[in-house]
Tab-separated table of C-alpha atoms and ligand atoms in Angstrom:
chain	number	residue	atom	x	y	z
A	252	MET	CA	0.000	0.000	0.000
A	253	THR	CA	1.856	3.094	-1.184
A	254	THR	CA	-0.745	5.687	-2.249
A	255	GLN	CA	-2.333	8.250	0.132
A	256	GLN	CA	-4.946	6.535	2.284
A	257	THR	CA	-6.607	9.509	4.013
A	258	ALA	CA	-10.314	8.888	4.602
A	259	SER	CA	-12.701	10.756	2.328
A	260	ARG	CA	-14.045	12.844	5.232
A	261	PHE	CA	-10.806	14.835	4.874
A	262	ASP	CA	-11.189	15.435	1.138
A	263	GLY	CA	-10.179	19.031	0.470
A	264	PHE	CA	-8.146	19.349	3.702
A	265	GLY	CA	-4.334	19.651	3.698
A	266	ALA	CA	-1.671	20.761	6.181
A	267	THR	CA	-3.132	23.692	8.122
A	268	ILE	CA	-2.174	27.164	6.975
A	269	PHE	CA	-0.526	27.731	10.398
A	270	THR	CA	1.830	24.765	9.960
A	271	GLU	CA	2.640	25.832	6.430
A	272	MET	CA	3.390	29.474	7.259
A	273	SER	CA	5.444	28.620	10.374
A	274	ARG	CA	7.518	26.249	8.256
A	275	LEU	CA	8.136	28.974	5.650
A	276	ALA	CA	8.938	31.511	8.387
A	277	LEU	CA	11.710	29.233	9.687
A	278	GLU	CA	12.984	28.522	6.210
A	279	HIS	CA	13.323	32.258	5.412
A	280	ASP	CA	14.329	33.372	8.904
A	281	ALA	CA	11.256	35.622	8.920
A	282	ILE	CA	9.645	37.263	11.957
A	283	ASN	CA	6.622	35.070	12.600
A	284	LEU	CA	3.467	37.190	12.892
A	285	GLY	CA	1.570	34.250	11.379
A	286	GLN	CA	0.685	31.410	13.735
A	287	GLY	CA	-0.824	32.766	16.948
A	288	PHE	CA	1.563	31.793	19.732
A	289	PRO	CA	3.356	34.200	22.089
A	290	ASP	CA	7.127	34.573	21.861
A	291	PHE	CA	7.171	34.943	25.663
A	292	ASP	CA	6.284	32.594	28.511
A	293	GLY	CA	3.346	32.653	30.879
A	294	PRO	CA	3.719	33.538	34.585
A	295	ASP	CA	6.095	31.722	36.946
A	296	PHE	CA	3.440	31.042	39.593
A	297	VAL	CA	1.648	28.827	37.076
A	298	LYS	CA	4.824	27.025	36.004
A	299	ASP	CA	5.756	26.499	39.659
A	300	ALA	CA	2.387	24.894	40.402
A	301	ALA	CA	2.820	22.451	37.497
A	302	CYS	CA	6.416	21.610	38.497
A	303	GLU	CA	5.331	21.050	42.072
A	304	ALA	CA	2.579	18.703	40.864
A	305	ILE	CA	5.113	16.679	38.873
A	306	ARG	CA	7.518	16.483	41.836
A	307	SER	CA	4.822	15.496	44.286
A	308	GLY	CA	3.704	12.551	42.171
A	309	GLN	CA	0.654	13.911	40.301
A	310	ASN	CA	1.691	11.968	37.237
A	311	GLN	CA	-0.928	9.318	36.546
A	312	TYR	CA	-4.165	9.619	34.601
A	313	ALA	CA	-6.394	12.399	35.786
A	314	ARG	CA	-10.094	11.860	36.337
A	315	SER	CA	-11.704	11.887	32.871
A	316	ILE	CA	-13.814	14.986	33.551
A	317	GLY	CA	-10.897	16.884	35.134
A	318	VAL	CA	-8.893	17.182	38.349
A	319	PRO	CA	-11.511	18.183	40.986
A	320	ALA	CA	-9.698	21.392	41.992
A	321	LEU	CA	-9.645	22.532	38.352
A	322	ASN	CA	-13.346	21.860	37.780
A	323	LYS	CA	-13.986	23.948	40.912
A	324	ALA	CA	-11.685	26.795	39.834
A	325	ILE	CA	-13.290	26.971	36.362
A	326	ALA	CA	-16.805	26.988	37.862
A	327	LYS	CA	-15.885	29.746	40.319
A	328	ARG	CA	-14.312	32.025	37.719
A	329	PHE	CA	-17.223	31.493	35.292
A	330	GLN	CA	-19.618	32.348	38.092
A	331	ARG	CA	-17.793	35.636	38.747
A	332	GLU	CA	-17.641	36.558	35.097
A	333	SER	CA	-21.047	35.456	33.810
A	334	GLY	CA	-23.246	35.316	36.906
A	335	LEU	CA	-24.118	31.674	36.074
A	336	SER	CA	-23.383	28.917	38.589
A	337	PRO	CA	-22.367	25.704	36.812
A	338	ASP	CA	-21.916	22.646	39.007
A	339	PRO	CA	-18.192	21.704	38.913
A	340	GLU	CA	-18.940	17.970	38.926
A	341	THR	CA	-21.712	17.724	36.357
A	342	GLU	CA	-21.347	20.814	34.168
A	343	ILE	CA	-17.587	21.317	33.664
A	344	THR	CA	-15.395	19.015	31.556
A	345	VAL	CA	-11.648	19.534	31.226
A	346	THR	CA	-10.318	18.793	27.737
A	347	THR	CA	-7.044	18.814	25.833
A	348	GLY	CA	-7.233	22.426	24.703
A	349	CYS	CA	-10.238	24.113	23.199
A	350	SER	CA	-9.452	22.091	20.067
A	351	GLU	CA	-10.494	18.877	21.778
A	352	ALA	CA	-13.474	20.601	23.393
A	353	LEU	CA	-14.621	21.604	19.894
A	354	ALA	CA	-14.151	18.099	18.496
A	355	ALA	CA	-15.881	16.510	21.515
A	356	SER	CA	-18.813	18.938	21.222
A	357	PHE	CA	-19.315	18.213	17.539
A	358	LEU	CA	-18.873	14.447	17.859
A	359	GLY	CA	-20.952	14.250	21.022
A	360	LEU	CA	-23.823	16.499	19.965
A	361	VAL	CA	-24.137	16.684	16.175
A	362	ASN	CA	-25.595	13.894	14.040
A	363	PRO	CA	-24.557	13.043	10.480
A	364	GLY	CA	-26.622	15.155	8.075
A	365	ASP	CA	-27.362	17.916	10.633
A	366	GLU	CA	-26.760	21.503	9.612
A	367	VAL	CA	-24.311	23.659	11.551
A	368	ILE	CA	-24.001	27.426	11.067
A	369	LEU	CA	-20.467	28.853	10.971
A	370	PHE	CA	-19.342	32.448	10.578
A	371	GLU	CA	-16.583	33.036	8.078
A	372	PRO	CA	-13.734	33.839	8.164
A	373	TYR	CA	-13.585	30.839	10.561
A	374	TYR	CA	-10.929	29.202	12.689
A	375	ASP	CA	-9.861	26.295	10.494
A	376	SER	CA	-10.672	23.447	12.884
A	377	TYR	CA	-14.428	24.215	12.742
A	378	ARG	CA	-14.799	22.938	9.208
A	379	ALA	CA	-12.780	19.837	10.011
A	380	CYS	CA	-15.011	19.190	13.059
A	381	VAL	CA	-18.119	19.549	10.884
A	382	ALA	CA	-16.584	17.056	8.434
A	383	MET	CA	-15.633	14.603	11.204
A	384	ALA	CA	-19.189	14.717	12.532
A	385	GLY	CA	-20.590	14.141	9.009
A	386	ALA	CA	-22.591	17.363	9.283
A	387	LYS	CA	-23.206	20.106	6.734
A	388	ALA	CA	-21.879	23.642	7.235
A	389	LYS	CA	-23.815	26.783	6.340
A	390	PHE	CA	-21.762	29.976	6.218
A	391	ILE	CA	-22.467	33.564	7.177
A	392	THR	CA	-19.791	36.020	6.022
A	393	LEU	CA	-18.569	38.768	8.359
A	394	LYS	CA	-17.615	41.609	6.038
A	395	PRO	CA	-15.075	44.423	6.411
A	396	PRO	CA	-14.718	47.062	7.686
A	397	HIS	CA	-16.620	46.196	10.896
A	398	PHE	CA	-17.299	42.462	10.534
A	399	ARG	CA	-20.753	42.664	12.165
A	400	ILE	CA	-23.447	39.969	11.946
A	401	ASP	CA	-25.857	40.528	9.056
A	402	GLU	CA	-29.308	39.927	10.522
A	403	ALA	CA	-31.008	38.991	7.251
A	404	ALA	CA	-28.265	36.504	6.331
A	405	LEU	CA	-28.438	34.905	9.771
A	406	ARG	CA	-32.234	34.551	9.666
A	407	GLU	CA	-31.912	33.009	6.215
A	408	ALA	CA	-29.275	30.483	7.360
A	409	PHE	CA	-31.400	29.027	10.180
A	410	SER	CA	-33.838	26.236	9.331
A	411	ASP	CA	-35.435	23.308	11.076
A	412	LYS	CA	-32.403	21.237	10.087
A	413	THR	CA	-30.096	23.543	12.100
A	414	ARG	CA	-28.643	21.565	14.962
A	415	ALA	CA	-26.100	24.120	16.157
A	416	ILE	CA	-24.475	27.474	15.556
A	417	LEU	CA	-20.839	28.037	16.412
A	418	ILE	CA	-19.969	31.474	17.770
A	419	ASN	CA	-16.388	32.587	18.299
A	420	THR	CA	-16.209	35.810	20.280
A	421	PRO	CA	-13.814	37.632	20.474
A	422	HIS	CA	-13.460	36.498	16.887
A	423	ASN	CA	-10.324	35.102	15.237
A	424	PRO	CA	-9.280	36.476	12.729
A	425	THR	CA	-11.437	39.639	12.445
A	426	GLY	CA	-11.059	40.852	16.054
A	427	ALA	CA	-14.830	41.508	16.262
A	428	VAL	CA	-16.402	41.154	19.704
A	429	PHE	CA	-20.101	40.369	19.363
A	430	ASN	CA	-22.340	42.798	21.219
A	431	LEU	CA	-25.487	42.070	23.194
A	432	ASP	CA	-27.780	42.909	20.251
A	433	GLU	CA	-25.976	40.331	18.130
A	434	LEU	CA	-26.127	37.726	20.909
A	435	HIS	CA	-29.842	38.396	21.468
A	436	LEU	CA	-30.497	37.837	17.779
A	437	ILE	CA	-28.596	34.518	17.879
A	438	ALA	CA	-30.518	33.546	21.021
A	439	GLU	CA	-33.881	34.367	19.435
A	440	LEU	CA	-33.090	32.214	16.377
A	441	CYS	CA	-31.697	29.307	18.435
A	442	LYS	CA	-34.898	29.242	20.478
A	443	GLU	CA	-37.161	29.589	17.456
A	444	HIS	CA	-35.457	26.659	15.693
A	445	ASP	CA	-34.662	24.614	18.804
A	446	ALA	CA	-30.945	24.741	17.972
A	447	MET	CA	-27.971	24.768	20.302
A	448	ALA	CA	-25.004	27.128	20.437
A	449	ILE	CA	-21.376	26.151	20.803
A	450	THR	CA	-19.274	29.157	21.802
A	451	ASP	CA	-15.514	29.373	21.407
A	452	GLU	CA	-14.354	31.988	23.916
A	453	VAL	CA	-10.595	31.355	23.994
A	454	TYR	CA	-9.925	35.116	23.654
A	455	GLU	CA	-12.453	36.062	26.369
A	456	HIS	CA	-9.859	38.049	28.342
A	457	LEU	CA	-8.452	39.874	25.339
A	458	THR	CA	-10.777	42.800	24.657
A	459	PHE	CA	-9.839	46.432	24.177
A	460	GLY	CA	-12.403	48.914	25.459
A	461	VAL	CA	-15.426	46.639	24.881
A	462	GLU	CA	-16.945	43.980	27.145
A	463	HIS	CA	-16.888	40.285	26.340
A	464	GLU	CA	-20.427	38.929	26.761
A	465	HIS	CA	-21.224	35.242	27.355
A	466	LEU	CA	-24.021	33.912	25.139
A	467	ALA	CA	-24.803	31.332	27.848
A	468	ALA	CA	-25.838	34.207	30.125
A	469	VAL	CA	-28.448	35.559	27.698
A	470	ASP	CA	-31.999	34.771	28.831
A	471	GLY	CA	-32.975	31.151	28.174
A	472	MET	CA	-29.646	30.246	26.533
A	473	TYR	CA	-27.838	28.329	29.279
A	474	GLU	CA	-29.898	25.192	28.634
A	475	ARG	CA	-28.866	25.163	24.958
A	476	THR	CA	-25.270	26.471	25.073
A	477	VAL	CA	-21.894	24.768	25.375
A	478	THR	CA	-19.270	27.359	26.393
A	479	LEU	CA	-15.697	26.469	25.449
A	480	SER	CA	-12.448	28.100	26.425
A	481	SER	CA	-8.857	27.290	27.295
A	482	LEU	CA	-5.732	28.333	29.123
A	483	GLY	CA	-3.485	28.884	26.102
A	484	LYS	CA	-4.145	32.521	25.170
A	485	THR	CA	-4.999	34.009	28.573
A	486	PHE	CA	-1.907	32.577	30.244
A	487	SER	CA	0.522	32.402	27.299
A	488	PHE	CA	0.883	28.625	27.523
A	489	THR	CA	-0.429	27.537	24.117
A	490	GLY	CA	1.629	24.344	24.337
A	491	TRP	CA	-0.106	23.103	27.481
A	492	LYS	CA	-3.391	22.387	25.741
A	493	ILE	CA	-5.696	22.584	28.742
A	494	GLY	CA	-9.238	23.555	27.797
A	495	TRP	CA	-12.782	23.068	29.039
A	496	ALA	CA	-16.466	22.848	28.184
A	497	ILE	CA	-19.190	24.343	30.374
A	498	ALA	CA	-22.777	23.187	29.790
A	499	PRO	CA	-25.821	21.844	31.637
A	500	PRO	CA	-25.766	18.065	32.274
A	501	HIS	CA	-27.917	17.095	29.253
A	502	LEU	CA	-25.269	18.683	26.973
A	503	SER	CA	-22.187	17.994	29.132
A	504	ASN	CA	-22.972	14.259	29.146
A	505	ALA	CA	-22.716	14.201	25.344
A	506	VAL	CA	-19.433	16.150	25.332
A	507	ARG	CA	-18.075	13.776	27.998
A	508	MET	CA	-19.117	10.739	25.969
A	509	ALA	CA	-16.901	11.876	23.089
A	510	HIS	CA	-14.120	13.172	25.369
A	511	GLN	CA	-13.693	9.881	27.209
A	512	TYR	CA	-13.019	8.075	23.934
A	513	LEU	CA	-10.974	10.821	22.253
A	514	THR	CA	-8.383	11.444	24.965
A	515	PHE	CA	-10.004	10.104	28.171
A	516	ALA	CA	-8.169	12.737	30.245
A	517	SER	CA	-5.738	15.646	29.890
A	518	ALA	CA	-2.214	16.022	31.339
A	519	THR	CA	-2.515	15.763	35.146
A	520	PRO	CA	0.312	18.086	36.315
A	521	LEU	CA	-0.689	20.764	33.822
A	522	GLN	CA	-4.236	20.663	35.187
A	523	HIS	CA	-2.736	21.453	38.601
A	524	GLY	CA	-0.822	24.339	37.022
A	525	ALA	CA	-4.098	25.495	35.473
A	526	VAL	CA	-5.720	25.713	38.926
A	527	ALA	CA	-3.119	28.320	39.956
A	528	ALA	CA	-3.678	30.188	36.689
A	529	ILE	CA	-7.447	30.348	36.888
A	530	ASN	CA	-7.336	31.446	40.528
A	531	ALA	CA	-4.964	34.324	39.583
A	532	PRO	CA	-5.780	37.723	41.109
A	533	ASP	CA	-7.661	40.324	39.041
A	534	SER	CA	-4.421	42.284	38.687
A	535	TYR	CA	-3.019	39.495	36.468
A	536	PHE	CA	-5.902	39.878	33.987
A	537	ASP	CA	-5.687	43.701	34.045
A	538	GLU	CA	-1.953	43.721	33.339
A	539	PHE	CA	-2.347	41.071	30.666
A	540	ARG	CA	-4.945	43.158	28.834
A	541	ALA	CA	-2.942	46.385	29.195
A	542	ALA	CA	0.214	44.772	27.762
A	543	TYR	CA	-1.778	43.459	24.783
A	544	LYS	CA	-3.381	46.844	24.215
A	545	ARG	CA	0.108	48.350	23.872
A	546	ARG	CA	1.097	45.636	21.391
A	547	ARG	CA	-2.123	46.107	19.449
A	548	ASP	CA	-1.691	49.886	19.208
A	549	LEU	CA	1.940	49.500	18.192
A	550	LEU	CA	1.119	47.093	15.357
A	551	VAL	CA	-2.064	48.856	14.191
A	552	ASP	CA	-0.249	52.232	14.001
A	553	GLY	CA	2.817	50.703	12.369
A	554	LEU	CA	0.796	48.908	9.700
A	555	ALA	CA	-1.132	52.088	8.917
A	556	ARG	CA	2.118	54.075	8.606
A	557	VAL	CA	3.572	51.475	6.261
A	558	GLY	CA	0.531	51.866	3.981
A	559	PHE	CA	-1.982	49.120	4.853
A	560	LYS	CA	-5.688	49.824	5.320
A	561	VAL	CA	-6.038	48.453	8.846
A	562	HIS	CA	-9.151	47.054	10.576
A	563	PRO	CA	-8.285	47.627	14.269
A	564	PRO	CA	-9.509	44.684	16.372
A	565	GLN	CA	-11.842	45.031	19.382
A	566	GLY	CA	-10.424	41.783	20.755
A	567	THR	CA	-8.062	38.787	20.207
A	568	TYR	CA	-4.377	39.116	19.368
A	569	PHE	CA	-4.890	39.350	15.628
A	570	VAL	CA	-5.354	42.227	13.236
A	571	LEU	CA	-6.690	42.036	9.691
A	572	ALA	CA	-5.334	44.539	7.184
A	573	ASP	CA	-6.129	45.205	3.545
A	574	HIS	CA	-2.986	44.719	1.449
A	575	THR	CA	-4.426	46.002	-1.854
A	576	PRO	CA	-2.548	49.345	-1.673
A	577	PHE	CA	0.561	47.286	-2.555
A	578	GLY	CA	-0.859	45.937	-5.815
A	579	PHE	CA	-0.671	42.153	-5.333
A	580	ALA	CA	-3.183	39.816	-7.001
A	581	ASN	CA	-4.254	38.087	-3.792
A	582	ASP	CA	-3.387	37.300	-0.167
A	583	VAL	CA	-1.326	34.211	-0.982
A	584	ALA	CA	0.897	36.107	-3.442
A	585	PHE	CA	1.229	38.951	-0.935
A	586	CYS	CA	2.177	36.648	1.986
A	587	LYS	CA	4.693	34.788	-0.172
A	588	TYR	CA	6.409	38.075	-1.097
A	589	LEU	CA	6.266	39.259	2.514
A	590	ILE	CA	8.067	36.152	3.789
A	591	GLU	CA	10.581	35.772	1.003
A	592	GLU	CA	11.521	39.390	0.286
A	593	ILE	CA	10.618	41.333	3.443
A	594	GLY	CA	11.249	38.720	6.145
A	595	VAL	CA	7.852	38.828	7.870
A	596	ALA	CA	5.394	35.915	8.031
A	597	ALA	CA	1.614	36.511	8.171
A	598	ILE	CA	-1.454	34.396	7.395
A	599	PRO	CA	-3.378	34.611	4.110
A	600	PRO	CA	-7.004	34.603	5.364
A	601	SER	CA	-8.506	33.114	2.185
A	602	ALA	CA	-7.883	29.781	3.978
A	603	PHE	CA	-10.673	30.786	6.390
A	604	TYR	CA	-13.451	31.174	3.791
A	605	ALA	CA	-15.570	28.572	1.974
A	606	ASN	CA	-14.999	30.728	-1.105
A	607	PRO	CA	-11.319	31.809	-0.892
A	608	GLU	CA	-12.054	34.836	-3.140
A	609	GLU	CA	-13.789	36.481	-0.146
A	610	GLY	CA	-10.496	36.761	1.739
A	611	LYS	CA	-8.121	37.626	-1.058
A	612	ASP	CA	-7.650	41.320	-0.167
A	613	LEU	CA	-6.824	40.657	3.488
A	614	VAL	CA	-3.806	39.596	5.514
A	615	ARG	CA	-3.753	38.520	9.188
A	616	PHE	CA	-0.980	39.579	11.567
A	617	ALA	CA	-0.586	38.259	15.127
A	618	PHE	CA	0.613	40.652	17.840
A	619	CYS	CA	1.308	38.107	20.589
A	620	LYS	CA	4.991	39.029	20.228
A	621	SER	CA	7.416	41.221	22.171
A	622	GLU	CA	7.248	44.937	21.391
A	623	ALA	CA	10.838	44.763	20.075
A	624	MET	CA	9.815	42.044	17.616
A	625	LEU	CA	6.755	44.023	16.482
A	626	ARG	CA	8.928	47.124	15.929
A	627	GLU	CA	11.428	45.108	13.912
A	628	ALA	CA	8.606	43.639	11.786
A	629	ILE	CA	7.235	47.140	11.087
A	630	SER	CA	10.694	48.407	10.218
A	631	ARG	CA	11.128	45.529	7.738
A	632	MET	CA	7.687	46.217	6.240
A	633	SER	CA	8.570	49.858	5.634
A	634	GLU	CA	10.471	48.446	2.628
A	635	LEU	CA	7.136	47.427	1.048
A	636	LYS	CA	6.494	49.379	-2.121
A	637	ARG	CA	3.498	49.462	-4.374
A	638	ARG	CA	4.098	46.917	-7.116
A	639	GLU	CA	3.397	48.015	-10.658
A	640	VAL	CA	1.624	45.088	-12.305
B	1295	LIG	N1	-10.312	28.542	18.845
B	1295	LIG	C1	-9.714	29.608	18.309
B	1295	LIG	C2	-10.558	30.714	17.779
B	1295	LIG	C3	-8.331	29.690	18.254
B	1295	LIG	O1	-7.749	30.764	17.709
B	1295	LIG	C4	-7.572	28.634	18.749
B	1295	LIG	C5	-6.090	28.790	18.619
B	1295	LIG	N2	-5.288	28.043	19.135
B	1295	LIG	C6	-8.241	27.518	19.307
B	1295	LIG	C7	-9.600	27.505	19.327
B	1295	LIG	C8	-7.524	26.329	19.847
B	1295	LIG	O2	-7.303	26.440	21.205
B	1295	LIG	P1	-6.372	25.426	22.014
B	1295	LIG	O3	-4.968	25.778	21.720
B	1295	LIG	O4	-6.766	25.632	23.427
B	1295	LIG	O5	-6.702	24.050	21.518
B	1296	LIG	N1	-4.972	29.626	17.031
B	1296	LIG	C1	-3.740	29.859	16.348
B	1296	LIG	C2	-3.993	30.871	15.242
B	1296	LIG	O1	-5.126	31.155	14.927
B	1296	LIG	C3	-3.107	28.669	15.671
B	1296	LIG	C4	-3.248	27.349	16.288
B	1296	LIG	C5	-2.770	26.265	15.343
B	1296	LIG	O2	-1.648	26.314	14.868
B	1296	LIG	N2	-3.618	25.342	15.047
B	1296	LIG	O3	-3.066	31.361	14.669
């Protein structure tokens, strides 16, 4: 057997755009503003808690649903932030990153043939999860410059076949943070069509001057919402892959069913580290946000000075910019030039649209990098000239 044997459910999928661009960044010694991972470490008090757990023998399988102290810490923080009171034992499930929480939600809750509504541009794993579950995706496009939800398009997308809608807020890659009007509209349609919502809130602590709202806290939504998040972004430990799902028992049981056969449990000592992280004082979250606001402003201003049309994000650590002032045919050609000739890696967002044409004028930069690195990237990009084609 020598030919490719990948199952047909992955037809049309290749290496992710993040893997591809990080590989090219290394090859060309480019500054990597592509894949979203910080070039700095998370706090020592979290590392110390994980090291202590390893040394004190917390090294065997964790309980499938999570180390009890972590389930408690997640429930307590969610209570403070949303006003909801999930039961740590029956309504919180610890997973291997938000990625596994997404896969477990789709596999546990969505039947083959069901329709799932996704907003595009989308985080790439959503489409793969839809494919793994054998479901059918319906897309709503968030359009520049403000990337707001189009009410008519959303109403049109819902039908009696809609099993779920996936909402990512703050939204990667547009930086939009959905407001209460948008969440109320989603809630109204979910109730009308008896659909559930799966929310990806991994950037919940990264907002700039706007509030992150939890869809689960909107009237009547808790019973039909699975809230997902993870440690990676908020604590700058993307490699730890500790995530979680919060939902009432009739939804949590389904997520747990898939989770116990996907991974069974997540790394025990890192769950102990996560307890220290989630119990961090408010000052940690305030300083975290303030440092990211400085990085955001630095990159947004720098990109504008260099000549991009920038769409400043309300949240996340990404910024979308329009590269058309430089005269390239599309985002892939632009990103290739940027890596090879300028020495900066970014992500071509056409990979995040069902119809790649929709994203061809845009480029995504990540600002989860030191200020020195961001300055150096801007200085390199000041060499960009309009290409005469
Ligand atoms: N959702 C979004 C929107 C993301 O950007 C990411 C990036 N890593 C993930 C989920 C995956 O999270 P994790 O690393 O916790 O699996
Ligand atoms: N979430 C990160 C991003 O959007 C990438 C994670 C990954 O490489 N899969 O850039």
